[in-house]
Short mmCIF file of C-alpha atoms in Angstrom, two decimals:
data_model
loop_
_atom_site.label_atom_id
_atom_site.label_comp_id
_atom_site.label_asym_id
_atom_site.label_seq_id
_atom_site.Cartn_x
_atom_site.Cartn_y
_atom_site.Cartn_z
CA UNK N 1 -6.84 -110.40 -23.02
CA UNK N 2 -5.81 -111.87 -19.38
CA UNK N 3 -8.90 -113.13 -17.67
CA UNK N 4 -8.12 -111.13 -14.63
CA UNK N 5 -8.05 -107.94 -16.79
CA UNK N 6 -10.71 -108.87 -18.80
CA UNK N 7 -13.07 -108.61 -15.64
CA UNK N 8 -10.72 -105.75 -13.80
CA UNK N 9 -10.25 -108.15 -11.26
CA UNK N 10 -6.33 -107.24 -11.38
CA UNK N 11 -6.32 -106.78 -6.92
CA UNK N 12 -6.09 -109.69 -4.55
CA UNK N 13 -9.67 -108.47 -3.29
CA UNK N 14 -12.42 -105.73 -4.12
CA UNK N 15 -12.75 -102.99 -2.04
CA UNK N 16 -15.33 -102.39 0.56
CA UNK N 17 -17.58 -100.12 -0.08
CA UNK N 18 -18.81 -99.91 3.36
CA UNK N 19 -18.08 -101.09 6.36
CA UNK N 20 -18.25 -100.42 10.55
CA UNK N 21 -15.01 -101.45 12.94
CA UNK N 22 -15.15 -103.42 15.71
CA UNK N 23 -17.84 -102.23 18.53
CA UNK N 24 -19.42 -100.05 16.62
CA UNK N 25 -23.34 -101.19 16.83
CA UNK N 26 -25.40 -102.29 13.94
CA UNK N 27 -27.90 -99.09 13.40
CA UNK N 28 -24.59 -96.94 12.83
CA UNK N 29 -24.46 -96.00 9.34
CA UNK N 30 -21.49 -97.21 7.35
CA UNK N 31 -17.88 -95.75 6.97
CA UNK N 32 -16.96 -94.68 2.93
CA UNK N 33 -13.75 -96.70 1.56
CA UNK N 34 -12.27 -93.22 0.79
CA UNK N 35 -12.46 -89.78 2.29
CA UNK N 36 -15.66 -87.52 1.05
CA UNK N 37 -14.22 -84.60 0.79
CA UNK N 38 -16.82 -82.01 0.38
CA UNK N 39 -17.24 -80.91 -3.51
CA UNK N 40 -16.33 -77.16 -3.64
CA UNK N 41 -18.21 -74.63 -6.14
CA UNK N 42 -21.88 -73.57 -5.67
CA UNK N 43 -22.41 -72.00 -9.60
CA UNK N 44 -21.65 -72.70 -12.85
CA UNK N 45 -18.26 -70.61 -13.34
CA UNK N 46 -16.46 -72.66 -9.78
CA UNK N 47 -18.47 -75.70 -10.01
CA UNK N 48 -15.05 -78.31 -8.88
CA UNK N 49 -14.52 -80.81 -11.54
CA UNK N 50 -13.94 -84.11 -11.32
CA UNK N 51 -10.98 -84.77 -11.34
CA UNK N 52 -9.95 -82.33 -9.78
CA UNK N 53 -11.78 -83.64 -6.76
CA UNK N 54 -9.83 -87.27 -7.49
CA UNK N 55 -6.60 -85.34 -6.90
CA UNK N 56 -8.06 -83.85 -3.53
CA UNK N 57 -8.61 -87.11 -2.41
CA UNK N 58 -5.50 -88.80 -3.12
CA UNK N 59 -3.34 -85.84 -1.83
CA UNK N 60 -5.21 -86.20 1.90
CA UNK N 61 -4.73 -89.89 1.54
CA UNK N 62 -0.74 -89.43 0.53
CA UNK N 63 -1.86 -91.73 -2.44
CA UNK N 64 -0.46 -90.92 -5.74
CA UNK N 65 -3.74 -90.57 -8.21
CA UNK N 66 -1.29 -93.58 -10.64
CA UNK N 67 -2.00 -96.04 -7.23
CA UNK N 68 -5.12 -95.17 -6.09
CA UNK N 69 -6.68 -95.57 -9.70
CA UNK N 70 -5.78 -98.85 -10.40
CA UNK N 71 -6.20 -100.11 -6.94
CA UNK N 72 -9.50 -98.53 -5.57
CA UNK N 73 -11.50 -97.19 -9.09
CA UNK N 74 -10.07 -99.26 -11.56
CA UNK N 75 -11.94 -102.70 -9.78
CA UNK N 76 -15.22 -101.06 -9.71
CA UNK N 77 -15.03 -99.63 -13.92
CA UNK N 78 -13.49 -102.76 -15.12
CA UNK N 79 -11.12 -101.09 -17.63
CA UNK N 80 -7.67 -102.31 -18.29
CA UNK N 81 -4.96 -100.18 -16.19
CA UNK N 82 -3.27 -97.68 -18.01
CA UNK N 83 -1.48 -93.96 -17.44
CA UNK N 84 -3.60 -92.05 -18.79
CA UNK N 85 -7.48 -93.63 -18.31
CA UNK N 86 -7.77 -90.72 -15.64
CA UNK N 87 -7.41 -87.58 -17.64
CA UNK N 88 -9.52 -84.74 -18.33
CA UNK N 89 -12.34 -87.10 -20.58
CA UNK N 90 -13.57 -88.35 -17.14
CA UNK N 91 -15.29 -84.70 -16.69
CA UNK N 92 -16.99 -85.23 -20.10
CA UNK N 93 -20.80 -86.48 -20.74
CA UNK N 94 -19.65 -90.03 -22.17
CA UNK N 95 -19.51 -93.56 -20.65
CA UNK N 96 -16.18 -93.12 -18.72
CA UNK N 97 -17.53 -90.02 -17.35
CA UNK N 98 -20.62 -91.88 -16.02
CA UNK N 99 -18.44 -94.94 -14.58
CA UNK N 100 -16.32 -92.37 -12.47
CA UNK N 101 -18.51 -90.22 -10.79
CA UNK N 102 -20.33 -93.12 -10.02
CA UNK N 103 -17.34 -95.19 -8.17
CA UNK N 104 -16.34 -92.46 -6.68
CA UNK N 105 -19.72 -91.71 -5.12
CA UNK N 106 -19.79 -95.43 -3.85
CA UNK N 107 -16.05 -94.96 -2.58
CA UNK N 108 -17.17 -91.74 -0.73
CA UNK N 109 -20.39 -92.18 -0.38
CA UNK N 110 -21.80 -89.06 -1.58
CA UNK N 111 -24.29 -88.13 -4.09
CA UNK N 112 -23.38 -85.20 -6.01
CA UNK N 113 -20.55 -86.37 -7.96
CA UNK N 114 -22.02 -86.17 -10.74
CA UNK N 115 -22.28 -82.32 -10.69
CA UNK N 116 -18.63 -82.05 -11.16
CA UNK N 117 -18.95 -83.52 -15.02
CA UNK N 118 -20.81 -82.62 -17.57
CA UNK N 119 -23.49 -85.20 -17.16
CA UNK N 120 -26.70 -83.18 -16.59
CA UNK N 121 -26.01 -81.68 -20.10
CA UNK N 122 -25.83 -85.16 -21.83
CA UNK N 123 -29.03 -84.80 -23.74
CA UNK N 124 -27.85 -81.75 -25.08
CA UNK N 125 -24.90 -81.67 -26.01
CA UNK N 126 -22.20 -84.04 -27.93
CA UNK N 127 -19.12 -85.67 -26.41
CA UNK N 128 -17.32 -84.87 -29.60
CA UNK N 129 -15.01 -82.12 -29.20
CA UNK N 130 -16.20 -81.02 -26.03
CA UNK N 131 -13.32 -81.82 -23.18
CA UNK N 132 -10.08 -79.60 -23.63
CA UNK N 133 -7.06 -82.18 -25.36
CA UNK N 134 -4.65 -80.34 -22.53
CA UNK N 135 -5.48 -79.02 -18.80
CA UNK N 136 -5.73 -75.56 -18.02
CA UNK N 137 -5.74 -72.68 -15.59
CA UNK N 138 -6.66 -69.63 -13.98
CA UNK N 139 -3.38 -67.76 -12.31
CA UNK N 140 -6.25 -65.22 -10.38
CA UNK N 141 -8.54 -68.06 -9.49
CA UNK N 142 -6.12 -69.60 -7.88
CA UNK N 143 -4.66 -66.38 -6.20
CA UNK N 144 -8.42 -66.38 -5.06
CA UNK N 145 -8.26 -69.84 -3.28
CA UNK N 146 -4.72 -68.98 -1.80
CA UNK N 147 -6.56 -65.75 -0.32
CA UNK N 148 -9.22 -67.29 1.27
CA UNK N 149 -7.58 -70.28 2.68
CA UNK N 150 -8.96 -73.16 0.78
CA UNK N 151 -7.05 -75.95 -1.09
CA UNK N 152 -6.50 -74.86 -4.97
CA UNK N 153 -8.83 -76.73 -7.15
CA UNK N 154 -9.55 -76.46 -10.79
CA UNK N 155 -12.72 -75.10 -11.94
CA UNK N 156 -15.23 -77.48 -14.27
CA UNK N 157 -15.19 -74.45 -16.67
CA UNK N 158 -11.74 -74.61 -17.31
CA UNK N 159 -12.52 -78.12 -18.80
CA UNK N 160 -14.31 -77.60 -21.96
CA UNK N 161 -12.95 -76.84 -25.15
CA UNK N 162 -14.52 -74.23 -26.49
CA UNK N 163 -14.23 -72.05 -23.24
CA UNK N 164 -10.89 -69.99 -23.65
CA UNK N 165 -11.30 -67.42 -20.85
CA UNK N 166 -12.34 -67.19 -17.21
CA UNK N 167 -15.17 -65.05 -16.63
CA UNK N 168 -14.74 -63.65 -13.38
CA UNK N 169 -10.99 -62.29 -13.82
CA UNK N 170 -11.36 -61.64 -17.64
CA UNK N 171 -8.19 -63.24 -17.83
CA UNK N 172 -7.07 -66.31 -20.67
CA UNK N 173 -6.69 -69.38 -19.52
CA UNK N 174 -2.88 -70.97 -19.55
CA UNK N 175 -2.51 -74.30 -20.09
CA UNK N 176 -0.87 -76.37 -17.06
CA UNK N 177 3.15 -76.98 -17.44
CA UNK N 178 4.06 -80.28 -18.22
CA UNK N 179 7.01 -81.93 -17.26
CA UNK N 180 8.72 -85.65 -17.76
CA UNK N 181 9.62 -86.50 -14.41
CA UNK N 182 6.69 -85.00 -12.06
CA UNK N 183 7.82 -84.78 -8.45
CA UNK N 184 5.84 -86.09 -5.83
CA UNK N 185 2.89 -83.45 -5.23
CA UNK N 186 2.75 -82.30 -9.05
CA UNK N 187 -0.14 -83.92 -9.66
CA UNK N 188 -2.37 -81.29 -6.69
CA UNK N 189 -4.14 -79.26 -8.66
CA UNK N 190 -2.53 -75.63 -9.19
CA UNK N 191 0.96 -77.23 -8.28
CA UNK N 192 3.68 -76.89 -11.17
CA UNK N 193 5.20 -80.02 -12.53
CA UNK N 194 8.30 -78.47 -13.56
CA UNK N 195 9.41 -77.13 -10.06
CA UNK N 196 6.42 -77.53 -7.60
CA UNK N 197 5.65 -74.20 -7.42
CA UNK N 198 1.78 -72.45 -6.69
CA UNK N 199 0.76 -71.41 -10.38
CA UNK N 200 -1.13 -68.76 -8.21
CA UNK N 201 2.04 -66.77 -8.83
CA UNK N 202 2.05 -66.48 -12.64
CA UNK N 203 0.99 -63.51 -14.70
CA UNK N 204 -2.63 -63.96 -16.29
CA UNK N 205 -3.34 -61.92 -19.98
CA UNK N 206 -6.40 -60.16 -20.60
CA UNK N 207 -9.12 -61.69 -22.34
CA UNK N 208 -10.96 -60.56 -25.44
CA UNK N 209 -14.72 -59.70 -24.72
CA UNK N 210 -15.80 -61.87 -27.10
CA UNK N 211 -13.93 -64.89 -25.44
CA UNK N 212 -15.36 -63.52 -21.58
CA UNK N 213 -18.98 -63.06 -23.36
CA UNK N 214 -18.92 -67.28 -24.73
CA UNK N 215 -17.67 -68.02 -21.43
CA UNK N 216 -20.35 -66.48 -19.24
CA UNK N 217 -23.38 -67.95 -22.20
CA UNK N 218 -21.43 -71.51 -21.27
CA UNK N 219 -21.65 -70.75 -17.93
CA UNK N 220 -25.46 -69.92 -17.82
CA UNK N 221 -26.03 -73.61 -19.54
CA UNK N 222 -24.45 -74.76 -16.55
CA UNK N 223 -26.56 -73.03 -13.67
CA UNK N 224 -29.70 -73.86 -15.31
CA UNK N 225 -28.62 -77.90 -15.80
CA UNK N 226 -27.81 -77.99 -11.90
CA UNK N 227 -31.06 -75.54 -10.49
CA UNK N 228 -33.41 -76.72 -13.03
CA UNK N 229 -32.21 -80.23 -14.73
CA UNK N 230 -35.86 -81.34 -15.61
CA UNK N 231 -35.25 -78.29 -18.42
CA UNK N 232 -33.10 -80.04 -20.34
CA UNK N 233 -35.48 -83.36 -20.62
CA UNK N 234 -36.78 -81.87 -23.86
CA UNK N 235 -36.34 -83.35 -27.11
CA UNK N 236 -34.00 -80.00 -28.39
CA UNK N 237 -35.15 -78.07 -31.40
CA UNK N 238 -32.19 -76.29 -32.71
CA UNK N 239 -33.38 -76.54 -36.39
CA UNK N 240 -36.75 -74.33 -35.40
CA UNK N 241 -34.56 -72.04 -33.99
CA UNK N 242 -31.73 -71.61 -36.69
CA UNK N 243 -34.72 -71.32 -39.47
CA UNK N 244 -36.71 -68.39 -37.43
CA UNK N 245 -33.24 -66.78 -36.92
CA UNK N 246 -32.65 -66.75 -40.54
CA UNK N 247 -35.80 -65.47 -41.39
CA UNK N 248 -35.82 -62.66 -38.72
CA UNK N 249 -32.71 -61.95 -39.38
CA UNK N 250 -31.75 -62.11 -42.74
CA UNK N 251 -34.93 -62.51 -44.60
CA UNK N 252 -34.18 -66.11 -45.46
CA UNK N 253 -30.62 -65.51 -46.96
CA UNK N 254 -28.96 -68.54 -45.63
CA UNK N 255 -25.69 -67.75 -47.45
CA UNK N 256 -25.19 -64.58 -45.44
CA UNK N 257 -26.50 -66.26 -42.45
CA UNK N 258 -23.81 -68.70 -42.65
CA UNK N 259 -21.31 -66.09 -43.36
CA UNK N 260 -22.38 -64.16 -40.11
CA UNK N 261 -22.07 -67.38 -38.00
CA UNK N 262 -18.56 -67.99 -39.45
CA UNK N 263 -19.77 -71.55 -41.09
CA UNK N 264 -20.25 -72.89 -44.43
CA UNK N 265 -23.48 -73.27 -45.62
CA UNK N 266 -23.60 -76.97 -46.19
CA UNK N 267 -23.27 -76.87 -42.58
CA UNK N 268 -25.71 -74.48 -41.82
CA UNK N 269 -28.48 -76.53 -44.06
CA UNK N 270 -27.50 -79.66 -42.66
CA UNK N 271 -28.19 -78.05 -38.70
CA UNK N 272 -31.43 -76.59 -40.05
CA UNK N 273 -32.82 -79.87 -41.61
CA UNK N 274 -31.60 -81.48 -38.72
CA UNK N 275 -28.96 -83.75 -40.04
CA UNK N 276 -26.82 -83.55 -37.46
CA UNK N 277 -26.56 -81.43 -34.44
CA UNK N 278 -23.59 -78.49 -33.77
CA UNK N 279 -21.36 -79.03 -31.10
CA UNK N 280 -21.47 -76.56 -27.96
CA UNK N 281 -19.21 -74.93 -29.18
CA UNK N 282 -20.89 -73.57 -32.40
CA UNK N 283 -24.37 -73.37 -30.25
CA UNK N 284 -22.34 -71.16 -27.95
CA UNK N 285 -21.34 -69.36 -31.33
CA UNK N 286 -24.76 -69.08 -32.63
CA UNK N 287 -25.98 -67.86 -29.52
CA UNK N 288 -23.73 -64.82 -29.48
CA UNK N 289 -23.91 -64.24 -32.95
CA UNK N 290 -27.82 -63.78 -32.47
CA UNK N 291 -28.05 -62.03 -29.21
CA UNK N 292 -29.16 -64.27 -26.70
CA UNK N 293 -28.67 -67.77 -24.63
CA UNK N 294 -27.48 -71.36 -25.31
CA UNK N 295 -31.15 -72.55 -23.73
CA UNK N 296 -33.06 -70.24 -26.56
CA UNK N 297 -30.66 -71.85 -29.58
CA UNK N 298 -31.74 -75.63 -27.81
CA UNK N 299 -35.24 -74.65 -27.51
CA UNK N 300 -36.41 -72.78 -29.93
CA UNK N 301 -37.25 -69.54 -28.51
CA UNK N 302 -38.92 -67.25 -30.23
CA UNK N 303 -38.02 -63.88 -28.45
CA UNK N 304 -36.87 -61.11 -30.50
CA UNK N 305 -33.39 -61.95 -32.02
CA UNK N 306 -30.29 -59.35 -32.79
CA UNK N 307 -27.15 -59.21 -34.64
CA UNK N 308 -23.66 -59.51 -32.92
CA UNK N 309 -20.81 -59.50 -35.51
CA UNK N 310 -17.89 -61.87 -34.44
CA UNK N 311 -14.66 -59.80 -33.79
CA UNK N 312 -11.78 -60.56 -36.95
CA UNK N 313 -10.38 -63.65 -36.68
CA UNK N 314 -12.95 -64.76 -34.02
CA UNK N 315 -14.96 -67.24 -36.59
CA UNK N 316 -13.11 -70.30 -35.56
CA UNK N 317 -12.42 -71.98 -31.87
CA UNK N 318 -9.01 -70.98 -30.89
CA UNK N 319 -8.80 -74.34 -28.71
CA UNK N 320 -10.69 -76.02 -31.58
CA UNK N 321 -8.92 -78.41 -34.32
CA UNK N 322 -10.89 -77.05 -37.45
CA UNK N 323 -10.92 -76.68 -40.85
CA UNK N 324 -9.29 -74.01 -42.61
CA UNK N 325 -8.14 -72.97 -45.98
CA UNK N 326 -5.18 -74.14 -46.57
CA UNK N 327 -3.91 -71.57 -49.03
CA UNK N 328 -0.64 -69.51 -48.72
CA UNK N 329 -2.55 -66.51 -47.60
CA UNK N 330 -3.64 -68.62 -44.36
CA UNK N 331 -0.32 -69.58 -44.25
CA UNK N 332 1.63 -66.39 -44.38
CA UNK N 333 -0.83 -65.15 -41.31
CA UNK N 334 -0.49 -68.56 -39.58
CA UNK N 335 3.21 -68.37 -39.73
CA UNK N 336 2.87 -64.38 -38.32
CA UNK N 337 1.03 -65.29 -35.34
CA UNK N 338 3.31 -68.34 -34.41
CA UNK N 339 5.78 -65.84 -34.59
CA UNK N 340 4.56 -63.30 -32.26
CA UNK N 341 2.95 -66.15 -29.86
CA UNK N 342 6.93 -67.36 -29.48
CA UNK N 343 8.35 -63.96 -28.92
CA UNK N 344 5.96 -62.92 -26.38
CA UNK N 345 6.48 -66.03 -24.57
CA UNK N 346 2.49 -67.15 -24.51
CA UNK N 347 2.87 -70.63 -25.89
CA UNK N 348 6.25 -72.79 -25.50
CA UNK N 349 5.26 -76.18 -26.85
CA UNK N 350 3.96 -77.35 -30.41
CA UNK N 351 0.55 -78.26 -28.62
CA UNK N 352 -0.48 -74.94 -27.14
CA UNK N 353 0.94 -73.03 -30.37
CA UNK N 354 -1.96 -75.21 -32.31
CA UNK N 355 -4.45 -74.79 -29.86
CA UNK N 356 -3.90 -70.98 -29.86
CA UNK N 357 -4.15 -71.04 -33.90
CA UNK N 358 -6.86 -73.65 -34.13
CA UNK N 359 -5.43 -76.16 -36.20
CA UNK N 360 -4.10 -79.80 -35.67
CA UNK N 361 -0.70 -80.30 -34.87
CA UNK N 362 0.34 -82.10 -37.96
CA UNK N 363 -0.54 -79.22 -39.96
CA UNK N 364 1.19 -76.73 -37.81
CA UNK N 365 3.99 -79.20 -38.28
CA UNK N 366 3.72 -79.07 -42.20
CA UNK N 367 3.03 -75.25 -42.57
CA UNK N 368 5.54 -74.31 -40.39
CA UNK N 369 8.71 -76.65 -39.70
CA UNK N 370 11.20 -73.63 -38.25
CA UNK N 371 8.67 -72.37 -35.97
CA UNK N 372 8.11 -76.31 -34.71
CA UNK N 373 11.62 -76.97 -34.28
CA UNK N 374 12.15 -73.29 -32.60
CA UNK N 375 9.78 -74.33 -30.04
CA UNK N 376 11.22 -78.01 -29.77
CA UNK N 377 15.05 -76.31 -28.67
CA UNK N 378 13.04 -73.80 -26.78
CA UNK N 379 11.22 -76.45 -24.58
CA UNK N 380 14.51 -78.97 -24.39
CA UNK N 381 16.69 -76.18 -23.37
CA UNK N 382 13.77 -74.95 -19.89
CA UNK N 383 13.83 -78.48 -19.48
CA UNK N 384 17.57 -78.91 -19.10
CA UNK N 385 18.01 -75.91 -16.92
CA UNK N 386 15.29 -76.77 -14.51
CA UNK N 387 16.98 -80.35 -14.23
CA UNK N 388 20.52 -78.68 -13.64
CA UNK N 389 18.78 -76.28 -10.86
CA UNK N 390 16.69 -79.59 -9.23
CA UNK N 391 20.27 -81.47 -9.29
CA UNK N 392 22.27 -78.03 -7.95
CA UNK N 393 19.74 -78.23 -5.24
CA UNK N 394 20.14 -81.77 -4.15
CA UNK N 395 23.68 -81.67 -3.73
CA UNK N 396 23.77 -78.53 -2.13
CA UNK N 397 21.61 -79.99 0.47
CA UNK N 398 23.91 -82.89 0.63
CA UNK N 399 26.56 -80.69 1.03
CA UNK N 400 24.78 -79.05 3.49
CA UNK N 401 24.22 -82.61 5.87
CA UNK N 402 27.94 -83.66 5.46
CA UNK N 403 28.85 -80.37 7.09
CA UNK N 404 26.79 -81.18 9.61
CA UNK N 405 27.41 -84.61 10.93
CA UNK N 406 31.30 -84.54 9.64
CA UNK N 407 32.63 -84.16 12.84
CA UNK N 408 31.14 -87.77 13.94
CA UNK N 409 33.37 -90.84 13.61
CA UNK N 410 30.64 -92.55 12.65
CA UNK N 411 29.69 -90.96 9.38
CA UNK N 412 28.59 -92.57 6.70
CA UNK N 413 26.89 -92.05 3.32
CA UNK N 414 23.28 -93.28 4.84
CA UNK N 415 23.33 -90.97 7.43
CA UNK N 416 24.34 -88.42 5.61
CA UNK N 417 21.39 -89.29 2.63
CA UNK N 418 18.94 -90.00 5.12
CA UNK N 419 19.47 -86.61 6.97
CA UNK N 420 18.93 -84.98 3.78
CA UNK N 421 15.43 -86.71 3.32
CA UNK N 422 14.24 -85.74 7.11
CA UNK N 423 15.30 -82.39 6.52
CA UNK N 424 14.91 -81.49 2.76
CA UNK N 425 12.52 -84.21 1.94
CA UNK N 426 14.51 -84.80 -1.23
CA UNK N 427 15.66 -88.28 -3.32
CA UNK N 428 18.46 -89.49 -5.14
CA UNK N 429 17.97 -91.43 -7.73
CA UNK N 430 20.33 -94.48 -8.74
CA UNK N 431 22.42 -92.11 -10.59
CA UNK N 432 22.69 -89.35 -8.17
CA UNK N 433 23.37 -91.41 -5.22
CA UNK N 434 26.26 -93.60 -7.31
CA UNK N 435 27.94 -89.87 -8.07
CA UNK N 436 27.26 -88.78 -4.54
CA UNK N 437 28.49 -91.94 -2.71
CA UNK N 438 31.99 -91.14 -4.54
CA UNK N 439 31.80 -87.26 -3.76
CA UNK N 440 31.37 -88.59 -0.19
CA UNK N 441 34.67 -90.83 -0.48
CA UNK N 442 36.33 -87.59 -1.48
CA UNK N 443 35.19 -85.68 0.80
CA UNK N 444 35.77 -87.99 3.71
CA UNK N 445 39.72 -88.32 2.10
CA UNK N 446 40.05 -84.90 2.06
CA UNK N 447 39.15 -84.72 5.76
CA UNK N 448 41.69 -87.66 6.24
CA UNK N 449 44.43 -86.28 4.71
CA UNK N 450 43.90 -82.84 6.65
CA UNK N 451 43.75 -84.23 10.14
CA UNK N 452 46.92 -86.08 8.85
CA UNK N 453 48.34 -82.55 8.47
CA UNK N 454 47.30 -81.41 11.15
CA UNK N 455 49.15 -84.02 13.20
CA UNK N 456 52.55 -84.02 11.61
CA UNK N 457 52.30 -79.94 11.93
CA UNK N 458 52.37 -80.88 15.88
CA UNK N 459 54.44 -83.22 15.82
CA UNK N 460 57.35 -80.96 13.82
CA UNK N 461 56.74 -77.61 15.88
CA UNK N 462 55.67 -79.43 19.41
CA UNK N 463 54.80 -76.18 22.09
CA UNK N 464 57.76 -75.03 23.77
CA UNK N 465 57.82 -75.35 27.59
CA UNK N 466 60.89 -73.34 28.18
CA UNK N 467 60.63 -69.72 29.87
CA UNK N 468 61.69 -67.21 27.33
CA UNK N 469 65.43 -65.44 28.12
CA UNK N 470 65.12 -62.16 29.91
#
């Protein structure tokens, strides 16, 4: 590994994390490196994640986030540069997530950064499996911030895995469009990369109550970590808990326990000897499969317990990557819902269609081949159109300038581009402006040639001066 990577030293200089200009006197406190925007969300279901609030800040700067990484964050982690160190892990509870919020609080100078991750929940709750593998949305949430005036922002919520549903609007969340070439604001949050318009606009789908119900218990963990963090300093004693639910419950049976909570019982045993420790997601499971809060499965309480039956086909994370049978029976139904998911439009790439199932996307790749290439076609063809309708655009627009300065004898094909990117604020790529600069050569020969007309027409049928016979 380069030496200059090696110790992230890949700018000319580090960046100042404080400084005061010229005049200004010595007692004045110090000027951040980057704008400190301030953090929006005051409760657990709009708390403003991370990087989310990384986006903010590059959009008022006019940075793109690729530049301002590398350049301004990148020098105070120490990591090696690369596309995609600034995704959705850096709201998580592991080391990058701690590296982040802390630059950025040194670049902005604020102190409640760390609010926007996961953090406070670290001793609590595993890394594994908890940050969603794609990003995802609220259409009404957004509507919401459009309403009141505020910049769109993406909710911390929306982040973790196991959380399928927004709360407030009882609406699913959609995962975020993705697109090859982004233009140049797709990266603001609630902006769509594949045409730049407000995702405010699209149609949301009704939640189930079981998916609204583990949202809000996920959502309660969160207010209590941010009003009452010294909670969560206790050692957590899930095991107590799972073995008084059992016998409360069901009178020691830990087979039919299991099969309540939708897990094996090798599992089950090994989280009530305290083996290992479930996941949020399965404490958010246990805790609505037994009637009351994520903080009573942590801590042991012993208030009186009750029996919520999981809805059919609700026993597995639909966002999760678990294991299932794999028997033809799983496979018929598997192959039904992929189905109806494509007709009804809901998922359109191989990675939201295994999300939605809750399986990995090499097996929905193995157990279902058509389906996969279905949605490959399906997904080449919207990208093909929405590249013919971004290049329709540009040249009507270029159309559009020509008509409008061709009656200079100075045109040229760099006036006529560079009107187009005043006006329209679009531009060509090396391709486009090669089969442009010849559509201009046309166009300006056409123009020749009819003035050329024009002038012999005069010349054959010159205006008569005579007085016309009486």
């Amino acid at each position: 590994m380069p030496k200059r990577y090696a110790q992230g030293n890949w700018m000319t200089s580090r960046p100042k994390l404080g400084s005061r200009p010229g005049g200004w006197p010595e007692e004045a406190p110090p000027r951040s490196v980057l704008f400190a925007l301030p953090r929006e969300g005051s409760t657990g279901d709009s708390f403003e994640d991370l990087l989310s609030y990384f986006r903010r800040i590059c959009g008022r700067h006019g940075v793109h986030p690729w530049a301002l990484a590398n350049h301004a964050v990148g020098p105070l982690i120490g990591v090696i540069p690369a596309k995609k160190y600034y995704a959705l892990a850096v709201c998580g509870v592991g080391e990058l997530s701690a590296k982040w919020s802390s630059a950025l609080s040194r670049l902005t100078l604020r102190t409640d950064l760390h609010l926007a991750t996961l953090l406070p929940l670290r001793s609590v709750v595993s890394n594994h499996g908890l940050i969603a593998t794609v990003e995802r949305y609220c259409p009404r949430c957004y509507a919401d911030d459009e309403k009141a005036g505020r910049q769109k922002y993406n909710r911390l919520l929306w982040a973790i895995k196991c959380v399928t549903a927004c709360p407030v609007h009882r609406s699913v969340l959609k995962p975020v469009p993705l697109a090859p070439h982004r233009s140049s604001t797709a990266w603001l949050p609630g902006v769509s990369a594949l045409d730049g318009a407000s995702l405010a606009a699209d149609v949301a789908d009704e939640a189930h109550p079981h998916e609204v119900q583990t949202a809000w218990l996920v959502v309660d963990l969160m207010n209590v970590s941010w009003m009452r963090p010294t909670w969560l300093n206790e050692a957590p004693s899930v095991p107590a808990f799972l073995r008084n639910a059992c016998e409360s419950l069901f009178n020691g049976n830990g087979a039919e326990f299991g099969r309540h909570l939708g897990v094996g019982s090798d599992v089950l045993y090994s989280w009530m000897r305290g083996r290992t420790s479930p996941p949020l997601s399965r404490l958010a499971l246990i805790a609505y499969c037994c009637g009351c809060s994520i903080l009573d499965v942590l801590y042991g309480s012993w208030k009186i317990l009750g029996k919520t039956e999981l809805p059919p086909n609700r026993g597995v994370n639909r966002s999760g990557k678990t294991r299932m049978k794999r028997n033809n029976r799983w496979k018929t139904f598997a192959k039904t819902e992929l189905d109806k998911l494509i007709e009804s439009g809901v998922v359109t790439t191989q990675m939201e269609a295994a999300d939605r199932l809750g399986i990995s996307l090499s097996y929905l790749r193995m157990i279902a081949p058509l389906q996969v290439a279905k949605l490959v076609a399906s997904r080449k063809k919207i990208l093909r159109d929405i590249s013919i309708t971004k290049q329709q655009q540009k040249f009507a627009e270029f159309q559009k300038s020509y008509e409008a300065l061709k009656h200079l004898d100075s045109i040229s094909f760099e006036k006529v581009a560079a009107r187009v990117r005043d006006t329209a604020h679009i531009k060509f790529d090396y391709k486009e402006s090669a089969f442009l600069a010849k559509r201009f050569k046309e166009l300006k020969a056409h123009r020749s040639a009819d003035r050329k007309t024009r002038r012999n027409q005069v010349h054959r049928d010159p205006i008569s001066t005579k007085k016309p016979k009486r």
